[in-house]
Tab-separated table of N, CA and C in Angstrom:
chain	number	residue	atom	x	y	z
M	1	MET	N	-112.023	17.357	-189.647
M	1	MET	CA	-112.182	18.360	-188.616
M	1	MET	C	-111.646	19.719	-189.086
M	2	PHE	N	-110.514	19.688	-189.774
M	2	PHE	CA	-109.916	20.922	-190.269
M	2	PHE	C	-110.861	21.648	-191.210
M	3	PHE	N	-111.514	20.896	-192.088
M	3	PHE	CA	-112.407	21.518	-193.069
M	3	PHE	C	-113.649	22.099	-192.409
M	4	ARG	N	-114.132	21.466	-191.352
M	4	ARG	CA	-115.265	22.024	-190.616
M	4	ARG	C	-114.877	23.354	-189.969
M	5	LEU	N	-113.716	23.377	-189.337
M	5	LEU	CA	-113.256	24.618	-188.713
M	5	LEU	C	-113.019	25.695	-189.757
M	6	LEU	N	-112.434	25.314	-190.881
M	6	LEU	CA	-112.212	26.267	-191.960
M	6	LEU	C	-113.537	26.828	-192.458
M	7	LEU	N	-114.528	25.974	-192.600
M	7	LEU	CA	-115.843	26.417	-193.039
M	7	LEU	C	-116.454	27.381	-192.023
M	8	VAL	N	-116.361	27.050	-190.750
M	8	VAL	CA	-116.923	27.917	-189.717
M	8	VAL	C	-116.205	29.263	-189.688
M	9	PHE	N	-114.872	29.244	-189.759
M	9	PHE	CA	-114.113	30.482	-189.665
M	9	PHE	C	-114.159	31.325	-190.942
M	10	THR	N	-114.675	30.775	-192.009
M	10	THR	CA	-114.850	31.578	-193.214
M	10	THR	C	-116.324	31.909	-193.459
M	11	ALA	N	-117.209	30.985	-193.167
M	11	ALA	CA	-118.630	31.216	-193.436
M	11	ALA	C	-119.240	32.212	-192.453
M	12	VAL	N	-118.885	32.117	-191.197
M	12	VAL	CA	-119.478	33.003	-190.196
M	12	VAL	C	-119.155	34.477	-190.485
M	13	PRO	N	-117.905	34.839	-190.779
M	13	PRO	CA	-117.659	36.249	-191.116
M	13	PRO	C	-118.395	36.714	-192.376
M	14	PHE	N	-118.545	35.837	-193.361
M	14	PHE	CA	-119.292	36.225	-194.566
M	14	PHE	C	-120.759	36.461	-194.249
M	15	VAL	N	-121.340	35.606	-193.433
M	15	VAL	CA	-122.745	35.785	-193.041
M	15	VAL	C	-122.893	37.066	-192.236
M	16	GLU	N	-121.965	37.308	-191.326
M	16	GLU	CA	-122.011	38.534	-190.521
M	16	GLU	C	-121.889	39.773	-191.404
M	17	LEU	N	-120.972	39.753	-192.341
M	17	LEU	CA	-120.806	40.884	-193.252
M	17	LEU	C	-122.055	41.092	-194.101
M	18	TYR	N	-122.627	40.010	-194.604
M	18	TYR	CA	-123.854	40.108	-195.388
M	18	TYR	C	-124.975	40.740	-194.566
M	19	LEU	N	-125.126	40.276	-193.325
M	19	LEU	CA	-126.189	40.821	-192.480
M	19	LEU	C	-125.961	42.304	-192.173
M	20	LEU	N	-124.706	42.679	-191.921
M	20	LEU	CA	-124.423	44.098	-191.679
M	20	LEU	C	-124.755	44.950	-192.896
M	21	LEU	N	-124.397	44.472	-194.071
M	21	LEU	CA	-124.708	45.224	-195.282
M	21	LEU	C	-126.216	45.294	-195.533
M	22	GLU	N	-126.900	44.195	-195.287
M	22	GLU	CA	-128.351	44.160	-195.487
M	22	GLU	C	-129.056	45.089	-194.503
M	23	ILE	N	-128.657	45.012	-193.239
M	23	ILE	CA	-129.254	45.895	-192.235
M	23	ILE	C	-128.931	47.352	-192.559
M	24	GLY	N	-127.682	47.601	-192.970
M	24	GLY	CA	-127.293	48.959	-193.328
M	24	GLY	C	-128.099	49.521	-194.484
M	25	SER	N	-128.424	48.673	-195.439
M	25	SER	CA	-129.221	49.159	-196.574
M	25	SER	C	-130.672	49.414	-196.181
M	26	ARG	N	-131.139	48.756	-195.133
M	26	ARG	CA	-132.534	48.931	-194.715
M	26	ARG	C	-132.717	50.075	-193.725
M	27	ILE	N	-131.796	50.218	-192.759
M	27	ILE	CA	-132.000	51.253	-191.739
M	27	ILE	C	-131.025	52.414	-191.861
M	28	GLY	N	-130.048	52.311	-192.730
M	28	GLY	CA	-129.114	53.402	-192.941
M	28	GLY	C	-127.780	53.179	-192.247
M	29	LEU	N	-126.785	53.913	-192.736
M	29	LEU	CA	-125.423	53.769	-192.246
M	29	LEU	C	-125.290	54.138	-190.778
M	30	TRP	N	-125.792	55.319	-190.397
M	30	TRP	CA	-125.581	55.809	-189.031
M	30	TRP	C	-126.331	54.963	-188.010
M	31	ALA	N	-127.514	54.511	-188.348
M	31	ALA	CA	-128.266	53.653	-187.428
M	31	ALA	C	-127.559	52.301	-187.266
M	32	THR	N	-126.984	51.789	-188.353
M	32	THR	CA	-126.251	50.532	-188.279
M	32	THR	C	-124.999	50.682	-187.428
M	33	LEU	N	-124.258	51.769	-187.640
M	33	LEU	CA	-123.064	52.013	-186.831
M	33	LEU	C	-123.422	52.179	-185.362
M	34	ALA	N	-124.525	52.876	-185.087
M	34	ALA	CA	-124.973	53.039	-183.705
M	34	ALA	C	-125.353	51.696	-183.097
M	35	LEU	N	-126.000	50.840	-183.875
M	35	LEU	CA	-126.372	49.518	-183.397
M	35	LEU	C	-125.138	48.671	-183.099
M	36	VAL	N	-124.153	48.715	-183.965
M	36	VAL	CA	-122.909	47.971	-183.739
M	36	VAL	C	-122.194	48.483	-182.496
M	37	LEU	N	-122.129	49.798	-182.357
M	37	LEU	CA	-121.485	50.391	-181.179
M	37	LEU	C	-122.235	50.014	-179.905
M	38	PHE	N	-123.560	50.082	-179.930
M	38	PHE	CA	-124.356	49.731	-178.765
M	38	PHE	C	-124.163	48.274	-178.365
M	39	THR	N	-124.198	47.366	-179.328
M	39	THR	CA	-124.028	45.951	-178.984
M	39	THR	C	-122.616	45.679	-178.484
M	40	GLY	N	-121.629	46.395	-178.998
M	40	GLY	CA	-120.263	46.231	-178.499
M	40	GLY	C	-120.130	46.684	-177.058
M	41	VAL	N	-120.691	47.834	-176.748
M	41	VAL	CA	-120.639	48.346	-175.378
M	41	VAL	C	-121.432	47.444	-174.437
M	42	ALA	N	-122.600	47.003	-174.871
M	42	ALA	CA	-123.413	46.114	-174.042
M	42	ALA	C	-122.684	44.790	-173.794
M	43	GLY	N	-122.051	44.239	-174.807
M	43	GLY	CA	-121.313	42.988	-174.642
M	43	GLY	C	-120.120	43.136	-173.715
M	44	ALA	N	-119.397	44.237	-173.841
M	44	ALA	CA	-118.254	44.474	-172.957
M	44	ALA	C	-118.704	44.680	-171.524
M	45	THR	N	-119.814	45.381	-171.343
M	45	THR	CA	-120.345	45.595	-169.997
M	45	THR	C	-120.779	44.276	-169.363
M	46	LEU	N	-121.478	43.457	-170.125
M	46	LEU	CA	-121.911	42.163	-169.600
M	46	LEU	C	-120.720	41.243	-169.279
M	47	ALA	N	-119.715	41.251	-170.141
M	47	ALA	CA	-118.527	40.425	-169.886
M	47	ALA	C	-117.806	40.900	-168.630
M	48	ARG	N	-117.711	42.198	-168.448
M	48	ARG	CA	-117.063	42.727	-167.248
M	48	ARG	C	-117.847	42.353	-165.997
M	49	TRP	N	-119.167	42.514	-166.052
M	49	TRP	CA	-120.041	42.176	-164.917
M	49	TRP	C	-119.919	40.697	-164.559
M	50	GLN	N	-119.951	39.833	-165.566
M	50	GLN	CA	-119.815	38.406	-165.325
M	50	GLN	C	-118.411	38.059	-164.828
M	51	GLY	N	-117.410	38.756	-165.321
M	51	GLY	CA	-116.043	38.514	-164.856
M	51	GLY	C	-115.888	38.829	-163.391
M	52	PHE	N	-116.469	39.944	-162.943
M	52	PHE	CA	-116.416	40.278	-161.526
M	52	PHE	C	-117.182	39.266	-160.679
M	53	ALA	N	-118.304	38.760	-161.203
M	53	ALA	CA	-119.072	37.744	-160.479
M	53	ALA	C	-118.256	36.461	-160.335
M	54	VAL	N	-117.526	36.079	-161.371
M	54	VAL	CA	-116.684	34.886	-161.312
M	54	VAL	C	-115.548	35.086	-160.324
M	55	LEU	N	-114.933	36.260	-160.330
M	55	LEU	CA	-113.862	36.532	-159.368
M	55	LEU	C	-114.379	36.463	-157.932
M	56	SER	N	-115.553	36.975	-157.707
M	56	SER	CA	-116.153	36.908	-156.384
M	56	SER	C	-116.421	35.461	-155.977
M	57	SER	N	-116.879	34.666	-156.919
M	57	SER	CA	-117.148	33.250	-156.655
M	57	SER	C	-115.859	32.492	-156.373
M	58	ILE	N	-114.795	32.809	-157.105
M	58	ILE	CA	-113.497	32.168	-156.864
M	58	ILE	C	-112.996	32.542	-155.474
M	59	HIS	N	-113.124	33.797	-155.111
M	59	HIS	CA	-112.681	34.262	-153.797
M	59	HIS	C	-113.459	33.559	-152.694
M	60	ALA	N	-114.772	33.409	-152.866
M	60	ALA	CA	-115.597	32.729	-151.858
M	60	ALA	C	-115.189	31.266	-151.726
M	61	SER	N	-114.917	30.602	-152.831
M	61	SER	CA	-114.490	29.200	-152.786
M	61	SER	C	-113.164	29.056	-152.050
M	62	LEU	N	-112.233	29.956	-152.319
M	62	LEU	CA	-110.932	29.891	-151.658
M	62	LEU	C	-111.061	30.174	-150.162
M	63	GLU	N	-111.970	31.063	-149.783
M	63	GLU	CA	-112.178	31.330	-148.363
M	63	GLU	C	-112.772	30.126	-147.640
M	64	ARG	N	-113.568	29.331	-148.351
M	64	ARG	CA	-114.133	28.107	-147.762
M	64	ARG	C	-113.120	26.973	-147.761
M	65	GLY	N	-111.969	27.178	-148.371
M	65	GLY	CA	-110.941	26.155	-148.429
M	65	GLY	C	-111.162	25.128	-149.529
M	66	GLU	N	-111.970	25.478	-150.514
M	66	GLU	CA	-112.258	24.580	-151.631
M	66	GLU	C	-111.460	25.021	-152.860
M	67	LEU	N	-111.225	24.061	-153.741
M	67	LEU	CA	-110.597	24.395	-155.021
M	67	LEU	C	-111.665	24.971	-155.958
M	68	PRO	N	-111.398	26.078	-156.586
M	68	PRO	CA	-112.403	26.720	-157.445
M	68	PRO	C	-112.375	26.190	-158.882
M	69	GLY	N	-112.507	24.897	-159.052
M	69	GLY	CA	-112.420	24.309	-160.393
M	69	GLY	C	-113.504	24.786	-161.334
M	70	ASN	N	-114.761	24.657	-160.915
M	70	ASN	CA	-115.860	25.080	-161.788
M	70	ASN	C	-115.847	26.581	-162.023
M	71	GLU	N	-115.465	27.321	-160.998
M	71	GLU	CA	-115.410	28.772	-161.140
M	71	GLU	C	-114.332	29.187	-162.143
M	72	LEU	N	-113.210	28.486	-162.158
M	72	LEU	CA	-112.152	28.783	-163.120
M	72	LEU	C	-112.615	28.503	-164.548
M	73	ILE	N	-113.355	27.426	-164.718
M	73	ILE	CA	-113.913	27.108	-166.039
M	73	ILE	C	-114.888	28.195	-166.466
M	74	ASP	N	-115.732	28.641	-165.521
M	74	ASP	CA	-116.648	29.739	-165.816
M	74	ASP	C	-115.890	30.992	-166.247
M	75	GLY	N	-114.783	31.257	-165.562
M	75	GLY	CA	-113.986	32.423	-165.890
M	75	GLY	C	-113.398	32.338	-167.284
M	76	VAL	N	-112.936	31.168	-167.665
M	76	VAL	CA	-112.391	30.983	-169.010
M	76	VAL	C	-113.492	31.168	-170.051
M	77	LEU	N	-114.677	30.676	-169.762
M	77	LEU	CA	-115.771	30.781	-170.724
M	77	LEU	C	-116.296	32.211	-170.851
M	78	VAL	N	-116.191	32.981	-169.782
M	78	VAL	CA	-116.629	34.391	-169.874
M	78	VAL	C	-115.685	35.116	-170.812
């Protein structure tokens, strides 16, 4: 199990770095940086939106007198 995790935590960053360099060589430095910035902002916006939706769901469950078990799991996964 340790070796699988080690492989994942080392191989994934190398693949990501390779893809960034390859994309950068094809579309240019500034376009690549803009793409990275855009995906970062889009990901943060989506995570925030989903986080607020989970909080709303937890609040609704508590108002109904139910335990928000699934909602808490959703929150952790977001």
